[in-house]
Structure formats: structure tokens, C-alpha cells
């Protein structure tokens, strides 16, 4: 169902990468192409993102089930931020499909910050007057401008995001659902050393659901650790997914 980009030999071990909020599978092209020498890398557009279908719902159960449809056996699973929460729920609901799990800079907790301001900023762009992607960036937060603009289809003058559903479902995106059981397989919680998304007080919740969890940080990286330190992120994936 999801639109996917693939890299590498389909006969190689499968590695699924789930992107974060407002992202797309192609955000991961550089890392995915480098990893494709060892893995068959699958990078989906999550529901309500990119070229994947639009829905009225955006729960982590929805997203986990979407990801499960892409896996036909035990696979390596990597997820960042929103995609990390979806990957966690996938591992908890379908442990037989997850050989090893890497969760990038997110914890199974509810966060207080919201991302609705970015939705409002994207809506405020007069797309009818846009001829070049750079022209749309004036209203956007400089810290995430380039990232958000990757989801702008200038030719069709539309955002490749279901902004209405993402706004309506923001409370679900910020939270983490009640999930029974645990995932006993190897799990790596990889964080940016400069990020505040994964705190020491989150570890009991992580260990409760993922008793075999390991923790590591990338130096001089924040929440967007894979974009800020791509080679280090790639090396961590290769070291863990063996």
C-alpha cells in the first residue's frame, strides 16, 4: 500500500527505514544507497506523507500495520522520531517480523511540544504564486525550512503531506499508545548527544517494553542525527544490524 523506494539486491537482508513527521522515504536516499552494498533497503513514504495514500487517521497502530505489510520475514528495522515510534509499535505487535530494531532519537513517551506551527506555516504559503521552491521558504522556520521544502511539489503547487489529518491527529503523534507485551529482541536506542528527546528518566519505560535495549549517542548531533552525522549513523547501523 505504501509508496516505497528500494536500494540494493532484493536477495540481501532486508532493512526497513521509517522516516519522521513531515518527511519522506527519499530523505534517506544518501544513507540508503550507501547501506545497499550490504542490505536490501526499503524506504517507504509513511501514510499521509509523500506519494503514499491519504487517510483520515494517523495512529501508531495504523503506521505499524502499514510497515508490517512491507515485511515478509524477520528484517532489520530503523525508525526516526515518528517513524521510530511506529517501528517500536511494529516490534511490539509483530515481533516475528523484526530481527533487530534501531530507534533514532525518540522514546515511547508522550511529548509536550507540538509541530502544529509548521503546519500553519506551510498553509500560509501562497502556492499559486510559487515558481521556485526557494520562494516558499520565507514563512518557514529556518531550522527546518530545507527539510519541509523537500515535501513541496512546485510543479503541482501542493504539499506532499496530508496537513489536515496530521493536524487533527497531532495528539496521537505526540503520544505513545498503550501496547501490551514486550519486544525481547535486540534494540538500539540511538540518540543525538545534543538532543533532549531521550532523557534518562525515559529509560524505565524503554526497558519495560524493550528489555534487551542498548543505548548510544552520536556526538555533536541533535534530533536530526542521521542528517547531521550520516557516516556515523551509517556505521552504527552496520555495527548493530549483523
XYZ file of N, CA and C in Angstrom:
726
model
N 0.818 -1.203 0.000
C 0.000 0.000 0.000
C 0.853 1.255 0.000
N 1.903 1.295 0.823
C 2.754 2.479 0.904
C 3.624 2.603 -0.337
N 3.881 3.833 -0.753
C 4.867 4.072 -1.794
C 6.251 3.818 -1.200
N 7.095 3.091 -1.928
C 8.417 2.755 -1.397
C 9.505 3.058 -2.414
N 10.687 3.354 -1.894
C 11.914 3.421 -2.668
C 12.790 2.277 -2.185
N 13.416 1.580 -3.094
C 14.274 0.461 -2.703
C 15.677 0.649 -3.254
N 16.633 0.102 -2.538
C 18.039 0.201 -2.917
C 18.703 -1.141 -2.627
N 19.458 -1.652 -3.599
C 20.217 -2.868 -3.363
C 19.587 -4.109 -3.949
N 20.163 -5.230 -3.589
C 19.780 -6.544 -4.101
C 18.644 -7.118 -3.257
N 17.500 -7.429 -3.876
C 16.384 -8.000 -3.106
C 16.733 -9.297 -2.389
N 17.814 -9.935 -2.796
C 18.227 -11.176 -2.129
C 19.016 -10.912 -0.859
N 19.439 -9.689 -0.645
C 20.214 -9.333 0.553
C 19.280 -9.188 1.750
N 19.818 -9.190 2.975
C 18.981 -8.982 4.159
C 18.210 -7.662 4.057
N 16.923 -7.707 4.397
C 16.081 -6.516 4.255
C 16.263 -5.583 5.442
N 16.375 -4.285 5.130
C 16.475 -3.245 6.139
C 15.449 -2.172 5.804
N 14.486 -1.990 6.688
C 13.402 -1.026 6.503
C 13.718 0.239 7.282
N 13.551 1.410 6.653
C 13.780 2.688 7.317
C 12.479 3.486 7.308
N 11.984 3.838 8.491
C 10.739 4.607 8.633
C 11.092 6.047 9.003
N 10.712 6.990 8.152
C 11.064 8.397 8.357
C 10.162 9.056 9.402
N 10.525 10.280 9.766
C 9.783 11.029 10.772
C 8.713 11.934 10.191
N 8.067 12.683 11.059
C 6.974 13.588 10.697
C 7.435 14.607 9.659
N 6.594 14.813 8.639
C 6.836 15.753 7.539
C 7.942 15.287 6.599
N 8.419 14.063 6.761
C 9.493 13.560 5.915
C 8.977 12.707 4.765
N 9.906 11.957 4.181
C 9.561 11.025 3.107
C 10.686 10.011 2.979
N 10.432 8.969 2.235
C 11.455 7.949 2.046
C 12.703 8.492 1.384
N 12.543 9.465 0.482
C 13.720 9.960 -0.231
C 14.633 10.808 0.646
N 14.138 11.247 1.814
C 15.030 11.943 2.748
C 16.216 11.065 3.134
N 16.058 9.755 3.012
C 17.064 8.803 3.454
C 17.904 8.247 2.302
N 17.784 8.843 1.117
C 18.449 8.289 -0.065
C 19.951 8.109 0.110
N 20.637 9.106 0.678
C 22.099 9.035 0.774
C 22.522 7.851 1.643
N 21.927 7.747 2.829
C 22.272 6.640 3.729
C 21.820 5.314 3.139
N 20.619 5.289 2.555
C 20.089 4.041 1.999
C 20.976 3.515 0.871
N 21.432 4.407 0.006
C 22.288 3.972 -1.100
C 23.608 3.418 -0.592
N 24.159 4.032 0.442
C 25.417 3.537 0.986
C 25.219 2.172 1.659
N 24.093 1.995 2.333
C 23.828 0.726 3.011
C 23.440 -0.390 2.038
N 23.115 -0.014 0.805
C 22.617 -1.005 -0.155
C 23.700 -1.974 -0.624
N 24.965 -1.718 -0.244
C 26.006 -2.696 -0.579
C 25.897 -3.940 0.290
N 25.167 -3.827 1.388
C 25.070 -4.924 2.353
C 23.640 -5.376 2.596
N 22.680 -4.460 2.380
C 21.275 -4.747 2.678
C 20.392 -4.385 1.485
N 19.204 -4.973 1.463
C 18.142 -4.518 0.567
C 17.336 -3.497 1.363
N 17.537 -2.225 1.056
C 16.991 -1.144 1.870
C 15.646 -0.691 1.305
N 14.641 -0.665 2.162
C 13.290 -0.259 1.790
C 12.940 1.016 2.552
N 12.661 2.076 1.815
C 12.343 3.375 2.420
C 10.933 3.793 2.002
N 9.932 3.540 2.834
C 8.575 3.928 2.470
C 8.293 5.397 2.759
N 7.335 5.954 2.028
C 6.658 7.163 2.468
C 5.587 6.709 3.449
N 5.617 7.209 4.664
C 4.592 6.835 5.625
C 3.228 7.360 5.154
N 2.141 6.773 5.658
C 0.812 7.249 5.272
C 0.700 8.757 5.504
N -0.042 9.409 4.662
C -0.240 10.867 4.727
C 1.017 11.668 4.445
N 2.021 11.017 3.866
C 3.287 11.661 3.508
C 3.684 11.233 2.096
N 4.408 12.122 1.409
C 4.966 11.771 0.112
C 3.924 11.289 -0.874
N 4.224 10.187 -1.548
C 3.319 9.632 -2.556
C 2.464 8.491 -2.030
N 2.475 8.274 -0.720
C 1.619 7.232 -0.131
C 0.186 7.736 0.024
N -0.760 6.818 0.193
C -2.168 7.214 0.289
C -2.462 8.124 1.468
N -3.518 8.914 1.314
C -4.022 9.797 2.360
C -5.160 9.107 3.102
N -5.161 9.259 4.414
C -6.198 8.677 5.258
C -6.672 9.708 6.267
N -7.784 9.403 6.914
C -8.304 10.283 7.964
C -7.676 9.975 9.314
N -6.897 8.910 9.394
C -6.290 8.522 10.665
C -4.771 8.455 10.517
N -4.082 8.637 11.653
C -2.628 8.607 11.640
C -2.124 8.113 12.993
N -2.650 6.970 13.417
C -2.232 6.414 14.698
C -1.002 5.532 14.504
N -0.339 5.230 15.613
C 0.831 4.357 15.522
C 0.442 2.915 15.215
N -0.760 2.512 15.575
C -1.230 1.184 15.165
C -1.379 1.142 13.640
N -1.958 2.217 13.071
C -2.074 2.304 11.616
C -0.708 2.190 10.966
N 0.229 3.017 11.429
C 1.547 3.062 10.804
C 2.302 1.753 10.958
N 2.179 1.118 12.125
C 2.860 -0.158 12.343
C 2.315 -1.231 11.419
N 1.001 -1.252 11.247
C 0.403 -2.241 10.344
C 0.783 -1.970 8.892
N 0.890 -0.679 8.520
C 1.367 -0.346 7.171
C 2.765 -0.918 6.949
N 3.640 -0.744 7.929
C 5.014 -1.234 7.795
C 5.054 -2.756 7.743
N 4.186 -3.392 8.521
C 4.161 -4.864 8.549
C 3.877 -5.441 7.170
N 3.079 -4.724 6.370
C 2.746 -5.198 5.021
C 3.966 -5.233 4.103
N 5.010 -4.503 4.473
C 6.208 -4.447 3.637
C 7.217 -5.528 3.991
N 6.954 -6.277 5.054
C 7.914 -7.268 5.538
C 7.353 -8.668 5.369
N 8.157 -9.549 4.810
C 7.730 -10.936 4.603
C 8.512 -11.907 5.460
N 9.257 -11.388 6.407
C 10.037 -12.212 7.319
C 10.863 -11.329 8.215
N 11.631 -11.921 9.128
C 12.432 -11.125 10.067
C 13.356 -10.160 9.328
N 13.263 -8.888 9.671
C 14.009 -7.840 8.974
C 14.607 -6.867 9.984
N 15.631 -6.169 9.545
C 16.170 -5.075 10.340
C 15.255 -3.866 10.151
N 14.947 -3.184 11.247
C 14.027 -2.050 11.184
C 14.650 -0.842 11.866
N 14.688 0.265 11.149
C 15.203 1.535 11.656
C 14.089 2.562 11.571
N 13.901 3.349 12.629
C 12.886 4.387 12.589
C 13.355 5.631 13.305
N 13.091 6.783 12.707
C 13.488 8.061 13.311
C 12.262 8.839 13.753
N 12.278 9.327 14.989
C 11.227 10.204 15.521
C 9.863 9.533 15.376
N 8.915 10.129 14.666
C 7.619 9.489 14.469
C 7.796 8.084 13.906
N 8.698 7.919 12.953
C 8.964 6.597 12.391
C 9.549 5.651 13.419
N 10.285 6.208 14.401
C 10.810 5.382 15.488
C 9.711 4.845 16.373
N 8.715 5.675 16.651
C 7.578 5.199 17.440
C 6.789 4.142 16.662
N 6.609 4.370 15.358
C 5.922 3.373 14.540
C 6.701 2.061 14.521
N 8.037 2.160 14.441
C 8.877 0.960 14.441
C 8.781 0.217 15.773
N 8.698 0.976 16.878
C 8.537 0.338 18.190
C 7.226 -0.428 18.266
N 6.144 0.187 17.802
C 4.844 -0.486 17.846
C 4.845 -1.700 16.919
N 5.509 -1.587 15.770
C 5.663 -2.741 14.877
C 6.348 -3.890 15.610
N 7.440 -3.604 16.307
C 8.172 -4.649 17.016
C 7.344 -5.262 18.137
N 6.532 -4.451 18.798
C 5.714 -4.946 19.906
C 4.535 -5.779 19.404
N 3.959 -5.396 18.281
C 2.787 -6.100 17.739
C 3.161 -7.255 16.813
N 4.302 -7.131 16.151
C 4.729 -8.158 15.189
C 6.199 -8.506 15.416
N 6.542 -9.008 16.589
C 7.959 -9.272 16.893
C 8.602 -10.261 15.930
N 7.794 -11.110 15.321
C 8.341 -12.101 14.390
C 8.887 -11.450 13.116
N 8.535 -10.199 12.874
C 8.980 -9.505 11.664
C 10.226 -8.645 11.889
N 10.650 -8.507 13.137
C 11.749 -7.597 13.456
C 12.934 -8.379 14.009
N 13.987 -8.458 13.220
C 15.203 -9.162 13.648
C 15.980 -8.329 14.657
N 16.174 -7.066 14.337
C 16.818 -6.102 15.223
C 16.185 -4.738 14.972
N 16.114 -3.939 16.020
C 15.411 -2.660 15.965
C 16.363 -1.528 16.324
N 16.376 -0.478 15.500
C 17.106 0.746 15.830
C 16.112 1.900 15.894
N 16.028 2.539 17.044
C 15.127 3.671 17.255
C 15.989 4.926 17.363
N 15.792 5.851 16.428
C 16.628 7.039 16.357
C 15.961 8.238 17.021
N 16.498 8.648 18.139
C 16.178 9.866 18.872
C 14.691 10.046 19.188
N 14.124 9.037 19.804
C 12.736 9.124 20.274
C 12.556 8.062 21.353
N 11.601 8.293 22.244
C 11.294 7.346 23.319
C 9.803 7.027 23.283
N 9.380 5.927 23.893
C 7.960 5.555 23.909
C 7.189 6.319 24.987
N 7.183 7.636 24.851
C 6.554 8.513 25.836
C 5.768 9.593 25.098
N 4.969 10.347 25.849
C 4.241 11.482 25.295
C 5.093 12.740 25.418
N 5.179 13.477 24.327
C 5.951 14.722 24.314
C 5.003 15.915 24.392
N 5.473 16.979 25.011
C 4.636 18.160 25.222
C 4.710 19.150 24.059
N 5.826 19.136 23.352
C 5.931 20.090 22.244
C 4.995 19.683 21.111
N 4.618 20.636 20.280
C 3.758 20.337 19.144
C 4.476 20.741 17.864
N 3.998 20.239 16.775
C 4.554 20.584 15.467
C 3.530 21.335 14.620
N 2.413 21.728 15.253
C 1.339 22.373 14.507
C 1.760 23.708 13.909
N 2.750 24.381 14.529
C 3.190 25.663 13.983
C 3.758 25.504 12.578
N 4.377 24.356 12.304
C 4.910 24.119 10.968
C 3.779 23.891 9.963
N 2.710 23.237 10.415
C 1.546 23.060 9.544
C 0.944 24.411 9.203
N 0.801 25.272 10.197
C 0.263 26.613 9.953
C 1.146 27.395 8.991
N 2.464 27.255 9.153
C 3.389 27.965 8.267
C 3.285 27.459 6.835
N 3.166 26.149 6.662
C 3.033 25.598 5.311
C 1.723 26.043 4.671
N 0.670 26.083 5.462
C -0.617 26.537 4.929
C -0.583 28.010 4.514
N 0.264 28.786 5.169
C 0.297 30.222 4.894
C 1.015 30.562 3.592
N 1.690 29.603 2.991
C 2.403 29.836 1.733
C 1.399 29.917 0.587
N 1.461 30.975 -0.186
C 0.609 31.134 -1.365
C 1.212 30.317 -2.500
N 0.809 29.078 -2.600
C 1.404 28.173 -3.572
C 1.127 28.594 -5.009
N 0.036 29.302 -5.242
C -0.296 29.730 -6.602
C 0.727 30.710 -7.157
N 1.465 31.375 -6.253
C 2.438 32.376 -6.681
C 3.863 31.838 -6.703
N 4.042 30.576 -6.375
C 5.367 29.985 -6.264
C 5.828 29.407 -7.604
N 7.006 29.829 -8.044
C 7.613 29.274 -9.254
C 8.858 28.446 -8.927
N 9.500 28.782 -7.824
C 10.690 28.043 -7.375
C 10.519 27.674 -5.908
N 11.081 26.529 -5.537
C 10.931 26.026 -4.174
C 11.431 27.034 -3.144
N 12.512 27.726 -3.449
C 13.088 28.666 -2.502
C 12.135 29.798 -2.145
N 11.218 30.132 -3.048
C 10.278 31.216 -2.801
C 9.294 30.876 -1.689
N 9.121 29.603 -1.420
C 8.148 29.169 -0.412
C 8.728 29.173 0.987
N 10.026 29.410 1.114
C 10.676 29.255 2.405
C 10.586 30.441 3.333
N 10.074 31.569 2.845
C 10.086 32.784 3.645
C 9.261 32.660 4.930
N 8.191 31.882 4.900
C 7.307 31.755 6.056
C 7.691 30.602 6.985
N 8.708 29.847 6.606
C 9.036 28.622 7.338
C 10.168 28.849 8.325
N 10.155 28.059 9.391
C 11.198 28.103 10.410
C 12.542 27.775 9.757
N 13.523 28.687 9.875
C 14.824 28.443 9.221
C 15.474 27.126 9.616
N 15.211 26.650 10.840
C 15.856 25.412 11.301
C 15.363 24.184 10.549
N 14.125 24.240 10.045
C 13.556 23.074 9.349
C 13.120 23.423 7.933
N 13.448 24.632 7.470
C 12.972 25.101 6.161
C 13.341 24.156 5.032
N 14.623 23.831 4.928
C 15.065 22.980 3.820
C 14.410 21.607 3.882
N 14.256 21.100 5.090
C 13.614 19.795 5.273
C 12.163 19.844 4.807
N 11.402 20.846 5.245
C 9.992 20.954 4.869
C 9.828 21.167 3.367
N 10.717 21.937 2.781
C 10.596 22.231 1.353
C 10.785 20.991 0.480
N 11.392 19.941 1.030
C 11.507 18.692 0.271
C 10.142 18.064 0.014
N 9.135 18.468 0.795
C 7.788 17.934 0.619
C 6.883 18.876 -0.160
N 7.473 19.826 -0.885
C 6.707 20.745 -1.721
C 6.847 20.347 -3.185
N 5.718 20.077 -3.828
C 5.678 19.807 -5.266
C 5.397 21.130 -5.958
N 6.460 21.777 -6.441
C 6.315 23.100 -7.041
C 5.488 23.029 -8.326
N 5.721 22.028 -9.140
C 5.012 21.904 -10.407
C 3.511 21.779 -10.198
N 3.115 20.930 -9.243
C 1.690 20.728 -8.972
C 1.149 21.722 -7.950
N 2.039 22.531 -7.389
C 1.679 23.560 -6.411
C 0.878 22.972 -5.240
N 1.495 21.987 -4.604
C 0.858 21.346 -3.449
C 1.916 20.757 -2.535
N 1.536 20.619 -1.273
C 2.378 19.940 -0.303
C 2.138 18.443 -0.401
N 3.195 17.665 -0.335
C 3.078 16.204 -0.370
C 2.839 15.670 1.040
N 1.940 16.332 1.733
C 1.597 15.993 3.111
C 0.096 16.211 3.292
N -0.538 15.317 4.014
C -1.952 15.490 4.335
C -2.037 16.349 5.595
N -1.938 17.655 5.411
C -1.841 18.565 6.547
C -3.072 18.501 7.441
N -4.249 18.294 6.857
C -5.480 18.261 7.665
C -5.453 17.097 8.653
N -5.116 15.901 8.156
C -5.085 14.737 9.045
C -3.943 14.841 10.050
N -2.781 15.303 9.613
C -1.649 15.423 10.532
C -1.964 16.404 11.657
N -2.665 17.476 11.349
C -3.051 18.423 12.392
C -4.072 17.808 13.336
N -5.081 17.140 12.783
C -6.136 16.544 13.611
C -5.594 15.429 14.500
N -4.603 14.710 14.000
C -4.059 13.561 14.723
C -2.794 13.892 15.511
N -2.450 15.166 15.608
C -1.218 15.555 16.301
C -1.145 15.012 17.734
N -2.243 15.007 18.506
C -2.152 14.422 19.853
C -1.690 12.962 19.841
N -2.133 12.181 18.843
C -1.700 10.782 18.739
C -0.223 10.706 18.354
N 0.200 11.596 17.467
C 1.591 11.588 17.016
C 2.530 11.906 18.173
N 2.126 12.832 19.031
C 2.965 13.232 20.154
C 2.976 12.208 21.288
N 1.960 11.356 21.321
C 1.840 10.389 22.417
C 2.436 9.043 22.006
N 2.272 8.054 22.881
C 2.643 6.678 22.550
C 1.518 5.788 23.048
N 1.020 4.885 22.210
C -0.172 4.112 22.586
C 0.100 3.068 23.664
N -0.957 2.661 24.323
C -0.872 1.555 25.271
C -0.706 0.262 24.475
N 0.417 -0.401 24.661
C 0.697 -1.637 23.948
C 1.088 -2.699 24.966
N 0.446 -3.832 24.892
C 0.755 -4.907 25.833
C 1.963 -5.694 25.348
N 2.624 -6.357 26.299
C 3.745 -7.204 25.950
C 5.040 -6.437 25.811
N 6.040 -7.120 25.282
C 7.352 -6.522 25.102
C 8.030 -7.141 23.896
N 9.056 -6.465 23.415
C 9.877 -6.979 22.335
C 11.221 -7.381 22.945
N 11.516 -8.673 22.891
C 12.702 -9.194 23.568
C 13.935 -9.248 22.678
N 13.794 -8.866 21.421
C 14.934 -8.881 20.518
C 15.877 -7.721 20.795
N 17.025 -7.719 20.126
C 17.994 -6.628 20.315
C 17.429 -5.293 19.812
N 17.553 -4.261 20.613
C 17.065 -2.937 20.246
C 18.126 -1.901 20.617
N 18.404 -1.004 19.696
C 19.358 0.071 19.935
C 18.618 1.399 19.918
N 18.706 2.148 21.009
C 18.145 3.495 21.076
C 19.297 4.464 20.869
N 19.368 4.976 19.653
C 20.478 5.814 19.216
C 20.023 7.278 19.207
N 20.674 8.096 19.993
C 20.246 9.483 20.168
C 21.334 10.459 19.758
N 20.929 11.695 19.488
C 21.880 12.769 19.298
C 22.304 13.296 20.657
N 23.584 13.451 20.872
C 24.072 13.892 22.185
C 23.561 15.280 22.541
N 23.241 16.089 21.533
C 22.751 17.444 21.778
C 21.230 17.529 21.767
N 20.554 16.400 21.642
C 19.095 16.367 21.604
C 18.533 16.126 23.001
N 17.320 16.602 23.241
C 16.667 16.368 24.535
C 15.465 15.434 24.409
N 15.383 14.701 23.306
C 14.223 13.827 23.071
C 14.259 12.555 23.918
N 15.439 12.039 24.212
C 15.566 10.814 25.010
C 16.325 11.162 26.286
N 15.607 11.150 27.390
C 16.154 11.552 28.682
C 16.400 10.329 29.569
N 17.273 10.454 30.559
C 17.492 9.333 31.483
C 16.201 8.821 32.124
N 15.275 9.725 32.398
C 14.013 9.294 33.029
C 13.127 8.486 32.090
N 13.466 8.446 30.815
C 12.706 7.633 29.865
C 13.156 6.170 29.855
N 14.302 5.891 30.429
C 14.867 4.548 30.320
C 13.998 3.460 30.952
N 13.366 3.701 32.124
C 12.488 2.651 32.649
C 11.366 2.266 31.694
N 10.762 3.256 31.037
C 9.692 2.962 30.075
C 10.236 2.180 28.888
N 11.437 2.544 28.442
C 12.055 1.833 27.330
C 12.371 0.396 27.716
N 12.996 0.216 28.882
C 13.382 -1.121 29.316
C 12.170 -2.009 29.610
N 11.075 -1.403 30.019
C 9.862 -2.177 30.285
C 9.334 -2.821 29.008
N 9.396 -2.083 27.909
C 8.890 -2.595 26.631
C 9.965 -3.309 25.820
N 11.223 -2.897 26.026
C 12.342 -3.438 25.252
C 13.456 -3.845 26.220
N 13.288 -4.984 26.889
C 14.231 -5.383 27.943
C 15.658 -5.581 27.449
N 15.831 -5.815 26.153
C 17.181 -6.005 25.594
C 17.657 -4.737 24.894
N 17.208 -3.582 25.406
C 17.582 -2.306 24.790
C 19.006 -1.911 25.152
N 19.706 -1.352 24.172
C 21.022 -0.761 24.361
C 20.920 0.723 24.008
N 21.802 1.524 24.572
C 21.740 2.971 24.377
C 23.074 3.489 23.871
N 23.006 4.410 22.914
C 24.215 5.041 22.385
C 23.860 6.445 21.913
N 24.882 7.309 21.854
C 24.684 8.680 21.398
C 25.720 9.026 20.330
N 25.297 9.873 19.395
C 26.218 10.410 18.406
C 26.643 11.807 18.844
N 27.930 12.008 18.984
C 28.452 13.299 19.441
C 28.169 14.391 18.416
N 27.942 15.599 18.932
C 27.732 16.785 18.087
C 26.555 16.618 17.133
N 25.532 15.889 17.583
C 24.322 15.698 16.775
C 23.095 15.998 17.623
N 22.073 16.545 16.983
C 20.811 16.807 17.642
C 19.751 15.806 17.215
N 18.507 16.276 17.129
C 17.411 15.364 16.795
C 17.555 14.799 15.384
N 18.128 15.586 14.470
C 18.284 15.141 13.077
C 19.644 14.472 12.912
N 19.923 13.518 13.774
C 21.251 12.915 13.853
C 21.683 12.239 12.560
N 20.751 11.661 11.828
C 21.113 10.972 10.586
C 21.513 11.954 9.492
N 20.977 13.183 9.542
C 21.350 14.207 8.562
C 22.609 14.945 8.992
N 22.794 15.108 10.304
C 23.953 15.841 10.817
C 25.212 14.987 10.849
N 25.046 13.706 11.116
C 26.184 12.786 11.193
C 25.871 11.507 10.394
N 25.721 11.639 9.069
C 25.293 10.489 8.262
C 26.269 9.311 8.291
N 27.576 9.590 8.251
C 28.542 8.484 8.238
C 28.544 7.755 9.582
N 28.448 8.522 10.661
C 28.409 7.902 11.982
C 27.126 7.103 12.171
N 26.019 7.650 11.654
C 24.746 6.929 11.748
C 24.829 5.628 10.953
N 25.363 5.719 9.761
C 25.531 4.526 8.922
C 26.391 3.479 9.625
N 27.477 3.924 10.239
C 28.372 2.991 10.927
C 27.662 2.301 12.081
N 26.802 3.047 12.794
C 26.055 2.453 13.915
C 25.097 1.388 13.407
N 24.440 1.652 12.287
C 23.530 0.660 11.702
C 24.285 -0.606 11.325
N 25.417 -0.422 10.653
C 26.186 -1.601 10.218
C 26.691 -2.409 11.411
N 27.096 -1.726 12.475
C 27.634 -2.433 13.629
C 26.556 -3.215 14.375
N 25.332 -2.679 14.371
C 24.265 -3.309 15.144
C 23.499 -4.353 14.341
N 23.308 -4.099 13.065
C 22.494 -4.996 12.225
C 23.355 -6.061 11.580
N 23.771 -7.026 12.404
C 24.633 -8.104 11.926
C 23.971 -9.451 12.207
